Tab-separated table of C-alpha atoms and ligand atoms in Angstrom:
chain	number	residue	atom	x	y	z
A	1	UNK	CA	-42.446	68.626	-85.300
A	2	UNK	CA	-39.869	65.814	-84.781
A	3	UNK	CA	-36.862	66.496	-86.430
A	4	UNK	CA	-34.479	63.159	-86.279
A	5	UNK	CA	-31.649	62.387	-87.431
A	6	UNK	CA	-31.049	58.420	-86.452
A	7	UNK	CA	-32.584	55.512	-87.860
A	8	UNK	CA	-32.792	54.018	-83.943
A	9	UNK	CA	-34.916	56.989	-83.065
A	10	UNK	CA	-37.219	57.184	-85.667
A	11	UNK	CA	-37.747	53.554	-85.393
A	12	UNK	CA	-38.718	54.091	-81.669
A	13	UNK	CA	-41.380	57.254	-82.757
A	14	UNK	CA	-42.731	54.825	-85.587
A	15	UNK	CA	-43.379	52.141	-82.773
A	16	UNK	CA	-44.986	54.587	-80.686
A	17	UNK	CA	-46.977	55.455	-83.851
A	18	UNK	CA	-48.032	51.529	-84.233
A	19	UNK	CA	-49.261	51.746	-80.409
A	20	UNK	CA	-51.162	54.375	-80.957
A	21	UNK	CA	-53.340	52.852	-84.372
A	22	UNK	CA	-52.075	56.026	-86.179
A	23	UNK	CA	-51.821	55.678	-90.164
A	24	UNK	CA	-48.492	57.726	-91.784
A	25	UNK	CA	-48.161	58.921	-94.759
A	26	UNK	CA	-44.451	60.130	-96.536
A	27	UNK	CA	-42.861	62.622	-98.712
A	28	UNK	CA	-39.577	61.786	-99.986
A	29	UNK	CA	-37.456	64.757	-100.977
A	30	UNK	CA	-34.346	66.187	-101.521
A	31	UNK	CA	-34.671	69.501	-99.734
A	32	UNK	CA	-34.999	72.837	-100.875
A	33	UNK	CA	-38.615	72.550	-100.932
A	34	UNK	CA	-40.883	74.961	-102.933
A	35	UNK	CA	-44.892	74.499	-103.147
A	36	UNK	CA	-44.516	71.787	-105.475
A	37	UNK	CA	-43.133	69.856	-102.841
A	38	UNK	CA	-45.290	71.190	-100.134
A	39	UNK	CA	-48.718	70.389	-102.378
A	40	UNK	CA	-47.173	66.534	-101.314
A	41	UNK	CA	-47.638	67.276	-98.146
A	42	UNK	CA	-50.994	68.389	-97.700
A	43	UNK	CA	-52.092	64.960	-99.730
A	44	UNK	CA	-49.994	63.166	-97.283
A	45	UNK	CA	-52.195	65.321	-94.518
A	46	UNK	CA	-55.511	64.411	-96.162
A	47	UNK	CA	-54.547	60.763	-96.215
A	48	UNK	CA	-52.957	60.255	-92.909
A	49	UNK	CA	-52.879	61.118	-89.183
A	50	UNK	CA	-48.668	61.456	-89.378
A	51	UNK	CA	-46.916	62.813	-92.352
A	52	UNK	CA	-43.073	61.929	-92.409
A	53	UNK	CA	-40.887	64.141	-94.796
A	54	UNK	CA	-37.253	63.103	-95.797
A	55	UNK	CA	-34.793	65.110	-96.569
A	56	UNK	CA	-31.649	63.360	-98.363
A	57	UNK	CA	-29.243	64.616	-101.321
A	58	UNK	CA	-29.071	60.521	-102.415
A	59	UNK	CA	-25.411	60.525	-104.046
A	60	UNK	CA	-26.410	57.021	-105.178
A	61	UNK	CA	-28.485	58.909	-107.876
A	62	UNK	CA	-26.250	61.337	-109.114
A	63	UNK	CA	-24.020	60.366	-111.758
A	64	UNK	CA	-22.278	63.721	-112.025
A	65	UNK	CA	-20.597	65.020	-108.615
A	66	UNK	CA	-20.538	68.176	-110.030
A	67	UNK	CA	-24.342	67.984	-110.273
A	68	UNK	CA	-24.162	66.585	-106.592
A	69	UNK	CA	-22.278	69.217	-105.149
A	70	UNK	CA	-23.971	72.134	-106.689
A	71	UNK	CA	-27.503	70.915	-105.536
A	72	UNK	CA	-29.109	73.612	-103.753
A	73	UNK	CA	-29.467	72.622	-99.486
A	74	UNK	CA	-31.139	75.088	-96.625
A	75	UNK	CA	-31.994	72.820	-94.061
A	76	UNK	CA	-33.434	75.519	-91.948
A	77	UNK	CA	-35.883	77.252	-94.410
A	78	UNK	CA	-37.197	73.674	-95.264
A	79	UNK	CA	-37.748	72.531	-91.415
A	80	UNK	CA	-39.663	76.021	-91.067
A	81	UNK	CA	-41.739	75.083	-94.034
A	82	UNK	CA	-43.073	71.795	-93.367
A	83	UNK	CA	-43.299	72.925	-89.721
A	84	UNK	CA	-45.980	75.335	-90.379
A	85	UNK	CA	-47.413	72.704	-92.786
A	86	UNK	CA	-48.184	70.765	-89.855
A	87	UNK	CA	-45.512	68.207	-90.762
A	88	UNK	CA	-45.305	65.343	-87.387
A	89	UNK	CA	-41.485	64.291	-88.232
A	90	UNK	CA	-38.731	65.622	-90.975
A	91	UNK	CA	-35.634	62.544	-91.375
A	92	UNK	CA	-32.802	63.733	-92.448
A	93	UNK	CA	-30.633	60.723	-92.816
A	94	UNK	CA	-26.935	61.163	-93.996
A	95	UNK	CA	-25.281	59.420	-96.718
A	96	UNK	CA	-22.770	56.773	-94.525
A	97	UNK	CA	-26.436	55.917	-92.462
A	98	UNK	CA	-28.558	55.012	-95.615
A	99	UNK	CA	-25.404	53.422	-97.200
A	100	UNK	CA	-23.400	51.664	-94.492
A	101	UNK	CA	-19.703	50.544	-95.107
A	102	UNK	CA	-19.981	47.180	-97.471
A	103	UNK	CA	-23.306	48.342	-98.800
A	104	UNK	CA	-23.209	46.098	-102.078
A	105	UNK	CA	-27.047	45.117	-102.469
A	106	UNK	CA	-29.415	47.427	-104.892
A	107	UNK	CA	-33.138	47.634	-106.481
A	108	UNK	CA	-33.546	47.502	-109.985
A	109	UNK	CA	-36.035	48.201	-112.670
A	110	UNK	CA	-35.753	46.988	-115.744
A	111	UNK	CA	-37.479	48.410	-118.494
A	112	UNK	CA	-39.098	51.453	-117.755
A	113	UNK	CA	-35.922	52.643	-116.230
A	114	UNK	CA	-34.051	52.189	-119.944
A	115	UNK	CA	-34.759	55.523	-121.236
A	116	UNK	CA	-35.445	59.073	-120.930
A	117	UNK	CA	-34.018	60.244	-117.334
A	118	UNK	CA	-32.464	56.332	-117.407
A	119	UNK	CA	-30.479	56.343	-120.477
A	120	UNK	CA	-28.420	59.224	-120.415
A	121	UNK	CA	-27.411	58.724	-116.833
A	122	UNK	CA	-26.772	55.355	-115.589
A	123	UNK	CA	-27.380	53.951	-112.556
A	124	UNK	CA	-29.318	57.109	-111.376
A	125	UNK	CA	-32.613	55.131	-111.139
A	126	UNK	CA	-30.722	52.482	-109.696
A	127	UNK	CA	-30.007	54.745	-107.264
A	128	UNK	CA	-33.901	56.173	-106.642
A	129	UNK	CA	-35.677	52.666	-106.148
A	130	UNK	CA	-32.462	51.724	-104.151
A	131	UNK	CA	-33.472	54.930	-101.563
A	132	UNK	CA	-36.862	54.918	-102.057
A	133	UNK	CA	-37.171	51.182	-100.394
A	134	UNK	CA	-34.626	51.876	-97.799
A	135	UNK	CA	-36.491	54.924	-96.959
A	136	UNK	CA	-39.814	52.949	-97.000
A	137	UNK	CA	-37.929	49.772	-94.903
A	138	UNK	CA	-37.393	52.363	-92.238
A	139	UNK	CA	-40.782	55.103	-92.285
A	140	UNK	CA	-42.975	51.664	-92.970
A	141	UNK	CA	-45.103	54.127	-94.431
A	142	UNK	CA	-49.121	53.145	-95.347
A	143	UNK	CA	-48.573	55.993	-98.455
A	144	UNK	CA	-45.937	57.843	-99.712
A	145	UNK	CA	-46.279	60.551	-102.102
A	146	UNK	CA	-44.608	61.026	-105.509
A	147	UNK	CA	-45.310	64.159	-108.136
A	148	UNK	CA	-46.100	63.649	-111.377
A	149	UNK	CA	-42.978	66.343	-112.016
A	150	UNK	CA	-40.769	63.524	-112.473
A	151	UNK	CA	-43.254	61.354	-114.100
A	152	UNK	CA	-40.803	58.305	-115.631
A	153	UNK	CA	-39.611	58.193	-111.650
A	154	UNK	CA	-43.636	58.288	-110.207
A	155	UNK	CA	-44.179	55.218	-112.848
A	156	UNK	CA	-40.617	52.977	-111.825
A	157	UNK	CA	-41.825	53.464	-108.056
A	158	UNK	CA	-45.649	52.350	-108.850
A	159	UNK	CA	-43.923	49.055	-110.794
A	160	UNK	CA	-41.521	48.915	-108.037
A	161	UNK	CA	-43.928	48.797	-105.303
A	162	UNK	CA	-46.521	46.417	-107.017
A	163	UNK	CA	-43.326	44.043	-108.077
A	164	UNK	CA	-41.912	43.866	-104.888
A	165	UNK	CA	-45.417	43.557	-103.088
A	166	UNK	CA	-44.645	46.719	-100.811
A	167	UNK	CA	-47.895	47.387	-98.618
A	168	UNK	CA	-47.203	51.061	-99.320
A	169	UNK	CA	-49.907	53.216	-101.255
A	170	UNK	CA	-48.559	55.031	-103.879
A	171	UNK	CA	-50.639	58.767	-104.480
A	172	UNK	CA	-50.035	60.935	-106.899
A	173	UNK	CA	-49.162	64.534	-106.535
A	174	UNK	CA	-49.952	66.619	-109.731
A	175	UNK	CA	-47.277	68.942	-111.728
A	176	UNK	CA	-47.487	72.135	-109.480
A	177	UNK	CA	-46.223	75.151	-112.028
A	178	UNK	CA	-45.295	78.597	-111.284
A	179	UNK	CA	-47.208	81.377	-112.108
A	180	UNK	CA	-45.147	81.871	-115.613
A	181	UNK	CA	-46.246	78.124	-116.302
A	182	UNK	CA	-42.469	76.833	-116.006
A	183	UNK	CA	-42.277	73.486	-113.605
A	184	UNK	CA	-41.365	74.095	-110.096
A	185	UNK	CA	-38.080	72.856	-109.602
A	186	UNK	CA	-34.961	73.241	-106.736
A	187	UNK	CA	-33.311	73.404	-110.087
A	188	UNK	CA	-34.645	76.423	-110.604
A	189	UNK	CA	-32.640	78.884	-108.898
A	190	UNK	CA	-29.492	78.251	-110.814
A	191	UNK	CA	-31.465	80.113	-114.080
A	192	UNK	CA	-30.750	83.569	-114.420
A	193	UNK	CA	-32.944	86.110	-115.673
A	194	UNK	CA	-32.077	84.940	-119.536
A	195	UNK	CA	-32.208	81.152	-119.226
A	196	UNK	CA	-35.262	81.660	-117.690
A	197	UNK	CA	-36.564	83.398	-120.404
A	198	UNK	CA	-35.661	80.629	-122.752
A	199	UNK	CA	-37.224	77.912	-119.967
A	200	UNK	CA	-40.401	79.065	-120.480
A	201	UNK	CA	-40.511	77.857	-123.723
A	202	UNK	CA	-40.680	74.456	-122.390
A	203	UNK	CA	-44.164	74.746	-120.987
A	204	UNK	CA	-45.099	76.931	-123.579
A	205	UNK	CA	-44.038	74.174	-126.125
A	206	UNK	CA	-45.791	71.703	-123.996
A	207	UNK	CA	-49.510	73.361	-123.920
A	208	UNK	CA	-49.165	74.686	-128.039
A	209	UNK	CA	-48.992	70.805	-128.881
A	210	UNK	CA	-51.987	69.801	-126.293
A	211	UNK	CA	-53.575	72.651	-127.867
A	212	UNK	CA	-52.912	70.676	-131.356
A	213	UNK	CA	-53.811	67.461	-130.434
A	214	UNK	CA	-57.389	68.903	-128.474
A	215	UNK	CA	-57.679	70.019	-132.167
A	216	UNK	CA	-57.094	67.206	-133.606
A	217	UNK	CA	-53.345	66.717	-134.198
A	218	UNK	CA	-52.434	62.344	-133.642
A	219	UNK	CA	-49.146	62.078	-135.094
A	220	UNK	CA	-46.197	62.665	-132.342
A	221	UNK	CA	-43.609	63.646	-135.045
A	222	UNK	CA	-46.059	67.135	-135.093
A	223	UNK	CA	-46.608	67.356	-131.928
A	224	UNK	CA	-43.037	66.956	-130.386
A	225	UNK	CA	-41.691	68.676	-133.681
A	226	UNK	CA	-43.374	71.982	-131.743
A	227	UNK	CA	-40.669	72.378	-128.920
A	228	UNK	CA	-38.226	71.038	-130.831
A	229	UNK	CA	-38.552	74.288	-133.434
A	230	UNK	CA	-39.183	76.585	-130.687
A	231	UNK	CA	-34.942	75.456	-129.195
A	232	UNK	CA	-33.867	75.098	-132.892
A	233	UNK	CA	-32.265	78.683	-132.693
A	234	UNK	CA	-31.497	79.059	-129.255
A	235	UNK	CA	-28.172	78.943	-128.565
A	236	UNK	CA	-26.708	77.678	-124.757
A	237	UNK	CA	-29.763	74.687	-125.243
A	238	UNK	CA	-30.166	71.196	-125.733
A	239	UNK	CA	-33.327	69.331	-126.133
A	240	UNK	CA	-32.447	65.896	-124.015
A	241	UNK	CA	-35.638	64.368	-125.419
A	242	UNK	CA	-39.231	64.958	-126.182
A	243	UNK	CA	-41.752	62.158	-126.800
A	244	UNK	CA	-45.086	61.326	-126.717
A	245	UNK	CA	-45.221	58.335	-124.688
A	246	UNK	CA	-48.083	55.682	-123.352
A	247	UNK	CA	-48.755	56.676	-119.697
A	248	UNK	CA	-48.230	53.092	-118.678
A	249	UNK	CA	-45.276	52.012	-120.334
A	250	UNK	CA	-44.042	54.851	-121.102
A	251	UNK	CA	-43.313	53.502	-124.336
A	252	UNK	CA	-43.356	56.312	-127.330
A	253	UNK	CA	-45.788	56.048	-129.881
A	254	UNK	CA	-45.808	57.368	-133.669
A	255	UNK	CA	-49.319	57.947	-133.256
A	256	UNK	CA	-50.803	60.205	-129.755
A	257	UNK	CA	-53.486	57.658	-128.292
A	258	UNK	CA	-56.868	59.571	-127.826
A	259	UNK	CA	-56.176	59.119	-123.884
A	260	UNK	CA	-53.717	58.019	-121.936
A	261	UNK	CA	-50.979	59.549	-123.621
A	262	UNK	CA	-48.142	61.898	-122.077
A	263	UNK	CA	-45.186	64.328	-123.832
A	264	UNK	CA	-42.243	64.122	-121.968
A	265	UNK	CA	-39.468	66.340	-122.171
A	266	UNK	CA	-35.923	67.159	-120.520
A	267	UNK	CA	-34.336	70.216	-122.168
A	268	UNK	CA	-31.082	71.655	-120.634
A	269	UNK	CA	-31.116	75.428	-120.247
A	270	UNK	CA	-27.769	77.127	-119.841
A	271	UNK	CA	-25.938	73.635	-118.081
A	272	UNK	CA	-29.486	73.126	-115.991
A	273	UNK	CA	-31.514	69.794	-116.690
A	274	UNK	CA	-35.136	70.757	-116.728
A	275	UNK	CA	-38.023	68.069	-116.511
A	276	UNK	CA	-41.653	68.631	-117.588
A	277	UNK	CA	-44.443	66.984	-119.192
A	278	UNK	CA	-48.112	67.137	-119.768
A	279	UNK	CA	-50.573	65.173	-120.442
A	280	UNK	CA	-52.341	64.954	-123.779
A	281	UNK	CA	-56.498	65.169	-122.879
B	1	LIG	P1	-37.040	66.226	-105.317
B	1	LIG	O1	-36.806	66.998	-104.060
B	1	LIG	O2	-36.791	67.006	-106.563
B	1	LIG	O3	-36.406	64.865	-105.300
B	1	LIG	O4	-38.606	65.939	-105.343
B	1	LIG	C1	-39.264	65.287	-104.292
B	1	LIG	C2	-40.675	64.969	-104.717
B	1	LIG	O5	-41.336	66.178	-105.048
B	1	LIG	C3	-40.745	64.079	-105.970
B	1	LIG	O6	-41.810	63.157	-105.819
B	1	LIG	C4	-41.009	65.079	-107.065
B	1	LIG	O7	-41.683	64.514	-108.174
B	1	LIG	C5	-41.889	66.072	-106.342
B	1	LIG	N1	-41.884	67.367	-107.005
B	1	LIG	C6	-40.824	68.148	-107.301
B	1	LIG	N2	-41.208	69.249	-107.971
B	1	LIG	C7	-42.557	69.153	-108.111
B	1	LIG	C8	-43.551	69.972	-108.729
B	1	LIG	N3	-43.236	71.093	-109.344
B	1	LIG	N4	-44.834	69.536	-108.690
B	1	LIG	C9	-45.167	68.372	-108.080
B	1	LIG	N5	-44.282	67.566	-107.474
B	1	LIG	C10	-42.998	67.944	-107.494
């Protein structure tokens, strides 16, 4: 496994790629990789001869440096990880490469990007189409990878990379949970025993209301109304949102579609943002 750290030397392995006819596939990440992550990877594998996996805490993204700083980062563990994955080359760019002094020009999506993750944190998905195409500008990858973890960000990349005519194939990696049920998440770590506890209540929340709508239940006041009496009581949480939304759009609906529709939820447990979300089928 090639492990590089310059945008000059990948560019020189990616030539030497081109010569040889291979086809490469990527994983974007931000380290600290759990199965979730690695359940990309072997999707990359079945779709390509090369799999690329970045590894880059994208400032550009974060809107609270707090949040920034305190994002969990083991280089090592990771590079032993997606070597034994079979993983051809890890980049792991730095923040003055990817944004060189005078950087001033960005990607933006407008409307899916307005809410949800988008509207309590500006510029952060500025910030993720912004990396993702610099990222893709220098893998030039034929597919790159996205879970549906962080659905609202797999659907702004799809519209991004249609829009913008990017010869990249967008795949879909589905939510990979824990044995508990909770979402796999870096995030993760920073729950103790308790918040974890509470956490759980997320998913749980989640697959009571598919339960209700397989048996029947349209109307998303009822359905979301689950999770949201399940935190009422709980003290040290805060239920971001939870909506049942149109896959496509993601715009939420009164009334749960009988397919294509989604919940989506971010609940914070104990000062940790949590994402999850499931579909409705
Ligand atoms: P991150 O390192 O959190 O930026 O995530 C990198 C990629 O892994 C993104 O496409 C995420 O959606 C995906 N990912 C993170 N957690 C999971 C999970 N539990 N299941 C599936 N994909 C995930």
């Amino acid at each position: 496994m090639k492990v590089i750290d310059s945008i000059e030397a990948f560019r020189a392995l990616r030539e030497s790629w081109t010569r040889e006819g291979k086809r490469v596939s990527f994983v974007p990440t931000m380290g600290y990789l759990h199965e979730g992550h690695l359940s990309l990877v072997d999707i990359a594998q079945n779709d390509a001869d090369c799999v690329v996996v970045s590894i880059f805490v994208n400032p550009a993204q974060f809107n609270n440096p707090d949040d920034l700083d305190s994002y969990p980062r083991e280089a090592e563990r990771d590079l032993k990880l997606l070597e034994d994955r079979g993983v051809a080359a890890v980049f792991l760019p730095t923040p003055e490469m990817m944004y060189s002094e005078g950087h001033q020009t960005w990607v933006t999506v407008d409307d899916l990007t307005q809410r949800y993750e988008g509207s309590g944190r500006p510029g952060h998905f500025r910030g993720v189409t912004t990396v993702v195409t610099l990222l893709f500008n220098i893998i030039q990858p034929h597919s790159a990878v996205f879970g549906e973890k962080d659905f609202q960000q797999l659907r702004v990349v799809e519209r991004m990379t249609a829009d913008l005519k990017l010869p990249v194939d967008i795949l879909r990696g589905p939510l990979f949970r824990e044995e508990s049920g909770l979402a796999m998440s870096s995030r993760n770590v920073r729950l103790d025993k308790v918040a974890k506890e509470k956490a759980l209540l997320i998913n749980q929340s989640l697959f009571e209301a598919r339960r209700a709508f397989q048996d029947g239940e349209r109307s998303s006041e009822k359905l979301t109304g689950i999770l949201r009496e399940n935190f009422r009581n709980l003290d040290n949480t805060t239920v971001d949102y939870i909506s049942v939304v149109c896959e496509d759009t993601l715009e939420a609906v009164e009334t749960a579609p009988d397919k294509g529709g989604r919940m989506l939820t971010t609940v914070e447990v104990h000062g940790v943002r949590l994402l999850d979300n499931l579909a409705l089928e």
